[in-house]
PDB file of C-alpha atoms in Angstrom:
ATOM      1  CA  MET A   1       0.114   0.008  -0.190  1.00 30.00           C
ATOM      2  CA  ASN A   2       1.521   3.415  -1.390  1.00 30.00           C
ATOM      3  CA  ASP A   3       1.887   5.926   1.867  1.00 30.00           C
ATOM      4  CA  LEU A   4       1.987   8.805  -0.827  1.00 29.00           C
ATOM      5  CA  ALA A   5      -0.839   8.314  -2.497  1.00 32.00           C
ATOM      6  CA  THR A   6      -3.647  11.757  -3.252  1.00 32.00           C
ATOM      7  CA  PRO A   7      -6.641  11.222  -1.227  1.00 36.00           C
ATOM      8  CA  ALA A   8      -9.776  10.564  -3.639  1.00 43.00           C
ATOM      9  CA  PRO A   9     -11.495  13.341  -4.182  1.00 43.00           C
ATOM     10  CA  ASN A  10     -15.324  12.678  -2.164  1.00 48.00           C
ATOM     11  CA  GLY A  11     -12.422  12.443   1.007  1.00 45.00           C
ATOM     12  CA  LEU A  12     -11.510   8.697   1.488  1.00 51.00           C
ATOM     13  CA  SER A  13      -8.312   8.226  -0.093  1.00 48.00           C
ATOM     14  CA  THR A  14      -6.783   4.560  -1.812  1.00 41.00           C
ATOM     15  CA  SER A  15      -4.139   4.002   0.112  1.00 54.00           C
ATOM     16  CA  ALA A  16      -2.881   7.640   2.575  1.00 69.00           C
ATOM     17  CA  LEU A  17      -4.110   8.559   5.453  1.00 74.00           C
ATOM     18  CA  PRO A  18      -5.365  12.905   6.191  1.00 78.00           C
ATOM     19  CA  ALA A  19      -4.010  14.633   8.351  1.00 86.00           C
ATOM     20  CA  GLY A  20      -4.868  13.543  11.873  1.00 86.00           C
ATOM     21  CA  TYR A  21      -5.243   9.883  11.393  1.00 82.00           C
ATOM     22  CA  GLU A  22      -2.494   9.239   9.883  1.00 78.00           C
ATOM     23  CA  SER A  23      -1.635   7.055  13.963  1.00 82.00           C
ATOM     24  CA  MET A  24      -4.153   4.634  13.154  1.00 81.00           C
ATOM     25  CA  GLY A  25      -1.928   3.493  10.149  1.00 79.00           C
ATOM     26  CA  LYS A  26      -3.970  -0.377   9.643  1.00 75.00           C
ATOM     27  CA  MET A  27      -6.321  -0.028  11.732  1.00 78.00           C
ATOM     28  CA  ASP A  28      -7.955   2.939   9.492  1.00 74.00           C
ATOM     29  CA  GLN A  29     -10.250  -0.161   7.384  1.00 71.00           C
ATOM     30  CA  GLU A  30     -10.776  -1.870  10.663  1.00 74.00           C
ATOM     31  CA  MET A  31     -12.885   1.411  11.835  1.00 79.00           C
ATOM     32  CA  LEU A  32     -14.557   2.360   9.253  1.00 80.00           C
ATOM     33  CA  ILE A  33     -17.992   2.149   9.179  1.00 85.00           C
ATOM     34  CA  LEU A  34     -20.422   3.190   5.917  1.00 88.00           C
ATOM     35  CA  HIS A  35     -23.335   4.707   6.343  1.00 92.00           C
ATOM     36  CA  ARG A  36     -26.407   3.734   5.497  1.00 94.00           C
ATOM     37  CA  ALA A  37     -29.657   4.154   2.388  1.00 96.00           C
ATOM     38  CA  LYS A  38     -32.650   4.415   4.607  1.00 96.00           C
ATOM     39  CA  LEU A  39     -36.451   3.957   3.968  1.00 97.00           C
ATOM     40  CA  LEU A  40     -38.105   6.160   6.770  1.00 97.00           C
ATOM     41  CA  GLN A  41     -40.893   3.500   7.939  1.00 95.00           C
ATOM     42  CA  ALA A  42     -44.329   4.442  10.011  1.00 95.00           C
ATOM     43  CA  THR A  43     -42.512   3.129  12.645  1.00 92.00           C
ATOM     44  CA  SER A  44     -38.771   4.367  12.800  1.00 94.00           C
ATOM     45  CA  ASP A  45     -37.357   6.791  14.610  1.00 94.00           C
ATOM     46  CA  GLU A  46     -36.411   9.021  13.244  1.00 95.00           C
ATOM     47  CA  VAL A  47     -40.803  10.048  12.628  1.00 96.00           C
ATOM     48  CA  LEU A  48     -42.246   8.374  15.960  1.00 96.00           C
ATOM     49  CA  GLN A  49     -39.598  10.874  17.610  1.00 95.00           C
ATOM     50  CA  GLN A  50     -39.703  13.643  15.137  1.00 96.00           C
ATOM     51  CA  GLN A  51     -35.872  13.500  14.575  1.00 95.00           C
ATOM     52  CA  PHE A  52     -35.294  16.075  12.320  1.00 95.00           C
ATOM     53  CA  GLU A  53     -37.842  19.084  10.552  1.00 94.00           C
ATOM     54  CA  GLY A  54     -40.249  17.091   7.950  1.00 95.00           C
ATOM     55  CA  ALA A  55     -39.682  13.948   8.881  1.00 96.00           C
ATOM     56  CA  ARG A  56     -42.327  11.270   7.395  1.00 97.00           C
ATOM     57  CA  PRO A  57     -42.379   8.038   6.192  1.00 97.00           C
ATOM     58  CA  GLY A  58     -41.027   7.641   2.035  1.00 97.00           C
ATOM     59  CA  LEU A  59     -37.865   9.888   2.790  1.00 98.00           C
ATOM     60  CA  ILE A  60     -34.467   8.413   2.139  1.00 98.00           C
ATOM     61  CA  ILE A  61     -32.039   9.496   4.087  1.00 97.00           C
ATOM     62  CA  ASN A  62     -28.259   9.144   5.816  1.00 96.00           C
ATOM     63  CA  SER A  63     -28.764   6.303   8.433  1.00 94.00           C
ATOM     64  CA  ILE A  64     -25.810   8.106  10.179  1.00 93.00           C
ATOM     65  CA  THR A  65     -26.494  12.111   9.668  1.00 94.00           C
ATOM     66  CA  LYS A  66     -30.407  12.237   9.398  1.00 95.00           C
ATOM     67  CA  ILE A  67     -29.876  14.403   5.902  1.00 95.00           C
ATOM     68  CA  VAL A  68     -32.346  13.765   3.420  1.00 97.00           C
ATOM     69  CA  LEU A  69     -30.239  12.399   0.224  1.00 97.00           C
ATOM     70  CA  PRO A  70     -30.210  12.666  -3.088  1.00 97.00           C
ATOM     71  CA  ASP A  71     -32.364  10.639  -5.196  1.00 96.00           C
ATOM     72  CA  ARG A  72     -30.029  10.475  -8.127  1.00 97.00           C
ATOM     73  CA  PHE A  73     -27.061   7.461  -7.704  1.00 98.00           C
ATOM     74  CA  VAL A  74     -24.216   5.817  -9.198  1.00 98.00           C
ATOM     75  CA  PRO A  75     -23.068   2.142  -7.684  1.00 97.00           C
ATOM     76  CA  ILE A  76     -19.731   1.189  -7.213  1.00 96.00           C
ATOM     77  CA  PHE A  77     -21.015  -2.573  -6.088  1.00 92.00           C
ATOM     78  CA  ALA A  78     -22.492  -5.334  -5.072  1.00 93.00           C
ATOM     79  CA  TRP A  79     -23.007  -7.867  -2.228  1.00 92.00           C
ATOM     80  CA  VAL A  80     -24.718 -10.457  -0.297  1.00 93.00           C
ATOM     81  CA  SER A  81     -24.689 -10.118   3.681  1.00 91.00           C
ATOM     82  CA  TRP A  82     -27.056 -12.080   5.855  1.00 93.00           C
ATOM     83  CA  MET A  83     -28.536 -11.442   8.946  1.00 91.00           C
ATOM     84  CA  ARG A  84     -30.141 -12.731  12.108  1.00 93.00           C
ATOM     85  CA  PHE A  85     -32.134 -10.723  14.640  1.00 93.00           C
ATOM     86  CA  ASN A  86     -34.429 -11.717  17.447  1.00 94.00           C
ATOM     87  CA  ALA A  87     -38.552 -11.788  17.527  1.00 93.00           C
ATOM     88  CA  ARG A  88     -39.145  -9.024  19.269  1.00 90.00           C
ATOM     89  CA  ALA A  89     -41.675 -10.694  21.888  1.00 93.00           C
ATOM     90  CA  ALA A  90     -42.133 -14.514  22.817  1.00 93.00           C
ATOM     91  CA  ASN A  91     -45.459 -14.775  20.080  1.00 94.00           C
ATOM     92  CA  GLN A  92     -42.930 -14.476  17.793  1.00 93.00           C
ATOM     93  CA  PRO A  93     -40.749 -17.044  15.965  1.00 91.00           C
ATOM     94  CA  GLY A  94     -37.366 -16.909  16.058  1.00 92.00           C
ATOM     95  CA  TRP A  95     -37.560 -15.714  19.897  1.00 95.00           C
ATOM     96  CA  VAL A  96     -34.697 -16.162  21.895  1.00 95.00           C
ATOM     97  CA  GLU A  97     -35.207 -15.978  25.226  1.00 94.00           C
ATOM     98  CA  SER A  98     -31.098 -15.782  26.330  1.00 94.00           C
ATOM     99  CA  ALA A  99     -30.670 -12.833  24.298  1.00 94.00           C
ATOM    100  CA  GLU A 100     -32.635  -9.422  24.086  1.00 94.00           C
ATOM    101  CA  PRO A 101     -35.806  -8.123  21.722  1.00 93.00           C
ATOM    102  CA  GLY A 102     -34.346  -7.462  18.560  1.00 90.00           C
ATOM    103  CA  VAL A 103     -30.789  -7.612  19.076  1.00 91.00           C
ATOM    104  CA  LEU A 104     -29.200  -8.453  16.085  1.00 90.00           C
ATOM    105  CA  LEU A 105     -28.214 -12.356  17.279  1.00 94.00           C
ATOM    106  CA  TRP A 106     -25.612 -12.881  13.756  1.00 93.00           C
ATOM    107  CA  ARG A 107     -24.634 -11.570  10.023  1.00 90.00           C
ATOM    108  CA  SER A 108     -22.531 -12.482   7.577  1.00 90.00           C
ATOM    109  CA  ASN A 109     -21.724 -11.439   4.238  1.00 87.00           C
ATOM    110  CA  ASP A 110     -19.774 -14.927   3.664  1.00 89.00           C
ATOM    111  CA  PRO A 111     -22.181 -17.503   0.585  1.00 91.00           C
ATOM    112  CA  ASN A 112     -19.907 -19.998   2.753  1.00 93.00           C
ATOM    113  CA  ASP A 113     -20.375 -20.082   6.597  1.00 94.00           C
ATOM    114  CA  PRO A 114     -22.588 -22.968   7.392  1.00 95.00           C
ATOM    115  CA  ARG A 115     -25.583 -20.413   9.330  1.00 95.00           C
ATOM    116  CA  VAL A 116     -25.906 -18.945   5.517  1.00 94.00           C
ATOM    117  CA  HIS A 117     -27.378 -22.258   4.552  1.00 93.00           C
ATOM    118  CA  SER A 118     -28.869 -23.273   8.132  1.00 93.00           C
ATOM    119  CA  GLU A 119     -32.809 -23.374   8.318  1.00 93.00           C
ATOM    120  CA  GLU A 120     -33.134 -19.819   9.468  1.00 94.00           C
ATOM    121  CA  THR A 121     -32.715 -18.097   6.221  1.00 93.00           C
ATOM    122  CA  LYS A 122     -35.062 -20.930   3.866  1.00 92.00           C
ATOM    123  CA  PHE A 123     -38.466 -20.162   4.038  1.00 88.00           C
ATOM    124  CA  GLY A 124     -41.459 -22.720   5.855  1.00 87.00           C
ATOM    125  CA  PRO A 125     -43.827 -25.457   4.666  1.00 87.00           C
ATOM    126  CA  ASN A 126     -46.583 -23.096   4.441  1.00 85.00           C
ATOM    127  CA  GLY A 127     -44.189 -20.393   3.160  1.00 82.00           C
ATOM    128  CA  GLU A 128     -43.192 -18.662   6.412  1.00 86.00           C
ATOM    129  CA  PRO A 129     -40.426 -15.563   6.234  1.00 87.00           C
ATOM    130  CA  PRO A 130     -37.130 -17.493   6.738  1.00 93.00           C
ATOM    131  CA  LEU A 131     -36.274 -16.043  10.718  1.00 94.00           C
ATOM    132  CA  ALA A 132     -32.441 -14.763   9.043  1.00 94.00           C
ATOM    133  CA  ILE A 133     -32.791 -12.235   6.297  1.00 93.00           C
ATOM    134  CA  THR A 134     -30.859 -12.058   2.888  1.00 94.00           C
ATOM    135  CA  SER A 135     -30.382  -8.293   1.584  1.00 93.00           C
ATOM    136  CA  LEU A 136     -28.923  -7.320  -1.812  1.00 95.00           C
ATOM    137  CA  ASN A 137     -26.220  -4.247  -0.632  1.00 94.00           C
ATOM    138  CA  VAL A 138     -24.421  -2.066  -3.623  1.00 96.00           C
ATOM    139  CA  LEU A 139     -22.745   0.769  -2.136  1.00 95.00           C
ATOM    140  CA  SER A 140     -23.352   3.980  -4.455  1.00 97.00           C
ATOM    141  CA  LEU A 141     -21.902   7.613  -4.258  1.00 97.00           C
ATOM    142  CA  PHE A 142     -24.543   9.774  -3.893  1.00 96.00           C
ATOM    143  CA  ARG A 143     -24.692  13.585  -6.440  1.00 89.00           C
ATOM    144  CA  GLU A 144     -23.208  16.441  -2.990  1.00 87.00           C
ATOM    145  CA  GLN A 145     -23.360  13.285  -0.623  1.00 89.00           C
ATOM    146  CA  PRO A 146     -18.936  13.356   0.503  1.00 87.00           C
ATOM    147  CA  MET A 147     -18.788   9.262   1.164  1.00 89.00           C
ATOM    148  CA  PRO A 148     -20.710   6.559  -0.527  1.00 94.00           C
ATOM    149  CA  LEU A 149     -23.591   4.786   1.096  1.00 96.00           C
ATOM    150  CA  ALA A 150     -24.645   2.022   1.229  1.00 95.00           C
ATOM    151  CA  ILE A 151     -28.363   0.672  -0.077  1.00 97.00           C
ATOM    152  CA  ALA A 152     -29.368  -2.854   1.529  1.00 94.00           C
ATOM    153  CA  PHE A 153     -32.373  -3.984  -0.676  1.00 96.00           C
ATOM    154  CA  ALA A 154     -33.677  -6.368   1.418  1.00 92.00           C
ATOM    155  CA  LYS A 155     -37.649  -8.432   2.284  1.00 88.00           C
ATOM    156  CA  SER A 156     -39.819  -6.844   0.078  1.00 87.00           C
ATOM    157  CA  SER A 157     -37.206  -3.792  -1.420  1.00 92.00           C
ATOM    158  CA  LEU A 158     -34.988  -7.175  -2.156  1.00 93.00           C
ATOM    159  CA  ARG A 159     -36.973  -7.428  -6.071  1.00 94.00           C
ATOM    160  CA  PRO A 160     -36.243  -3.674  -6.385  1.00 95.00           C
ATOM    161  CA  GLY A 161     -31.842  -4.496  -5.840  1.00 96.00           C
ATOM    162  CA  ARG A 162     -32.358  -7.130  -8.303  1.00 95.00           C
ATOM    163  CA  GLU A 163     -33.196  -5.582 -10.776  1.00 95.00           C
ATOM    164  CA  LEU A 164     -30.642  -3.226 -10.733  1.00 95.00           C
ATOM    165  CA  TYR A 165     -27.890  -5.654 -10.702  1.00 94.00           C
ATOM    166  CA  SER A 166     -29.599  -6.754 -13.268  1.00 94.00           C
ATOM    167  CA  MET A 167     -30.341  -3.908 -15.199  1.00 91.00           C
ATOM    168  CA  GLY A 168     -26.810  -3.457 -15.473  1.00 89.00           C
ATOM    169  CA  ARG A 169     -25.072  -7.500 -15.197  1.00 90.00           C
ATOM    170  CA  PHE A 170     -26.654  -7.788 -18.856  1.00 90.00           C
ATOM    171  CA  THR A 171     -24.709  -4.597 -20.320  1.00 91.00           C
ATOM    172  CA  GLY A 172     -21.286  -5.448 -19.834  1.00 91.00           C
ATOM    173  CA  GLN A 173     -20.576  -3.191 -18.291  1.00 94.00           C
ATOM    174  CA  PRO A 174     -19.325  -1.927 -15.004  1.00 95.00           C
ATOM    175  CA  LEU A 175     -21.990  -1.616 -12.468  1.00 95.00           C
ATOM    176  CA  TRP A 176     -20.968   2.104 -12.418  1.00 96.00           C
ATOM    177  CA  HIS A 177     -21.607   3.514 -15.830  1.00 96.00           C
ATOM    178  CA  PHE A 178     -24.951   3.905 -15.360  1.00 96.00           C
ATOM    179  CA  THR A 179     -26.925   6.391 -13.121  1.00 97.00           C
ATOM    180  CA  TYR A 180     -29.668   5.328 -11.406  1.00 97.00           C
ATOM    181  CA  THR A 181     -33.213   6.816  -9.608  1.00 97.00           C
ATOM    182  CA  LEU A 182     -33.243   5.639  -5.703  1.00 98.00           C
ATOM    183  CA  ARG A 183     -37.049   6.352  -4.480  1.00 98.00           C
ATOM    184  CA  SER A 184     -39.834   4.804  -2.631  1.00 97.00           C
ATOM    185  CA  LYS A 185     -42.654   4.019  -2.812  1.00 97.00           C
ATOM    186  CA  LEU A 186     -46.044   2.175  -0.418  1.00 96.00           C
ATOM    187  CA  LYS A 187     -46.861  -0.991  -0.438  1.00 93.00           C
ATOM    188  CA  THR A 188     -49.737  -2.844   0.732  1.00 89.00           C
ATOM    189  CA  MET A 189     -49.453  -6.711   1.144  1.00 80.00           C
ATOM    190  CA  GLU A 190     -51.051  -9.118   3.102  1.00 75.00           C
ATOM    191  CA  SER A 191     -48.606  -8.821   5.670  1.00 72.00           C
ATOM    192  CA  GLY A 192     -49.529  -4.597   6.055  1.00 81.00           C
ATOM    193  CA  SER A 193     -48.297  -2.303   4.231  1.00 90.00           C
ATOM    194  CA  ALA A 194     -44.432  -1.010   4.422  1.00 92.00           C
ATOM    195  CA  GLN A 195     -42.147   2.015   2.371  1.00 96.00           C
ATOM    196  CA  VAL A 196     -40.119   0.087  -0.233  1.00 96.00           C
ATOM    197  CA  PHE A 197     -37.211   0.978  -2.608  1.00 97.00           C
ATOM    198  CA  THR A 198     -37.969   1.745  -6.310  1.00 97.00           C
ATOM    199  CA  VAL A 199     -35.201   2.162  -8.764  1.00 97.00           C
ATOM    200  CA  LYS A 200     -34.873   3.697 -12.261  1.00 97.00           C
ATOM    201  CA  GLN A 201     -32.151   3.942 -15.314  1.00 96.00           C
ATOM    202  CA  ILE A 202     -31.833   7.024 -16.357  1.00 96.00           C
ATOM    203  CA  GLY A 203     -28.315   7.269 -18.567  1.00 96.00           C
ATOM    204  CA  VAL A 204     -25.275   7.127 -18.365  1.00 97.00           C
ATOM    205  CA  SER A 205     -22.430   8.349 -15.424  1.00 97.00           C
ATOM    206  CA  SER A 206     -20.102  11.619 -16.056  1.00 96.00           C
ATOM    207  CA  GLU A 207     -16.273  10.481 -17.075  1.00 96.00           C
ATOM    208  CA  GLU A 208     -15.571  12.109 -12.715  1.00 95.00           C
ATOM    209  CA  GLU A 209     -18.271   9.717 -10.902  1.00 96.00           C
ATOM    210  CA  ARG A 210     -16.798   7.255 -13.383  1.00 96.00           C
ATOM    211  CA  HIS A 211     -13.129   8.214 -12.235  1.00 96.00           C
ATOM    212  CA  GLN A 212     -14.564   7.916  -8.301  1.00 94.00           C
ATOM    213  CA  CYS A 213     -16.481   4.768  -8.735  1.00 96.00           C
ATOM    214  CA  ILE A 214     -13.288   3.401  -9.159  1.00 95.00           C
ATOM    215  CA  MET A 215     -11.111   4.355  -6.844  1.00 92.00           C
ATOM    216  CA  LEU A 216     -14.294   3.494  -4.234  1.00 92.00           C
ATOM    217  CA  HIS A 217     -13.870   0.178  -5.693  1.00 93.00           C
ATOM    218  CA  ARG A 218     -10.069  -0.405  -5.339  1.00 89.00           C
ATOM    219  CA  GLN A 219     -10.835   0.971  -1.287  1.00 83.00           C
ATOM    220  CA  PHE A 220     -13.439  -1.627  -0.734  1.00 81.00           C
ATOM    221  CA  ALA A 221     -14.581  -4.008  -3.341  1.00 78.00           C
ATOM    222  CA  MET A 222     -11.896  -6.571  -2.300  1.00 73.00           C
ATOM    223  CA  ARG A 223     -12.644  -6.176   1.351  1.00 72.00           C
ATOM    224  CA  THR A 224     -13.745  -9.825   3.684  1.00 64.00           C
ATOM    225  CA  THR A 225     -15.421  -7.465   5.769  1.00 71.00           C
ATOM    226  CA  ILE A 226     -17.448  -3.834   5.459  1.00 75.00           C
ATOM    227  CA  LYS A 227     -18.852  -3.089   7.779  1.00 80.00           C
ATOM    228  CA  VAL A 228     -22.542  -0.685   7.375  1.00 85.00           C
ATOM    229  CA  HIS A 229     -24.038   0.961  10.085  1.00 84.00           C
ATOM    230  CA  GLU A 230     -26.588  -0.746  11.530  1.00 75.00           C
ATOM    231  CA  GLU A 231     -29.504  -0.080  14.161  1.00 62.00           C
ATOM    232  CA  GLU A 232     -32.174  -2.461  15.468  1.00 50.00           C
ATOM    233  CA  GLN A 233     -34.396  -4.602  13.904  1.00 44.00           C
ATOM    234  CA  GLU A 234     -37.120  -1.965  12.830  1.00 43.00           C
ATOM    235  CA  THR A 235     -40.946  -3.252  13.332  1.00 36.00           C
ATOM    236  CA  VAL A 236     -42.332  -3.286   9.942  1.00 35.00           C
ATOM    237  CA  GLU A 237     -41.638  -7.260   9.708  1.00 35.00           C
ATOM    238  CA  VAL A 238     -42.423  -7.046   4.849  1.00 33.00           C
TER     239      VAL A 238
END
């Protein structure tokens, strides 16, 4: 790793550390937590507690800064992860008595992890949803944002994530070749209603965006562990 490399335009470097971070060395990557594009639900704390002006279901925000994100983004790379949360009550499927309600029990990005192939990731005999959540994650560059964010397509938003993946995959171009919009809509199902992501391809990314994406891809894509900001499980189960 070349310690003399120039920091990337978005403030993240593929190698060198900015002033004030030099002493971290190799621990720098271990400390990084990727911010997440969070889709607000009616049950989200930001909405219930009105944590910022105008907080409402359907908004897509930075999960840490709470800033409302622009809808245009460029995907950089994708990976699949699995998460298993405890149920919120003893009468719900998957309740673990020894763990706190709603707490994260396990997480994996490794498709060879035995837990990924356990019964917890499979549908039940009568169509019961898996206890573990499968998420298609896409590290993305949002316009006017100083850092890349992870979009986690899971549950009822898994389908638009697969559509995004497929739209780019079949062209043979790098994932960051195209730009998309990320919006939301209310979806009603037998299990209830929830906000879900919608994705639409709108054009080709700019030369500057592609340059930034290439640098970020070099920094993150080959990592075996990617840490994304997480919270306790939302109460909406769809």
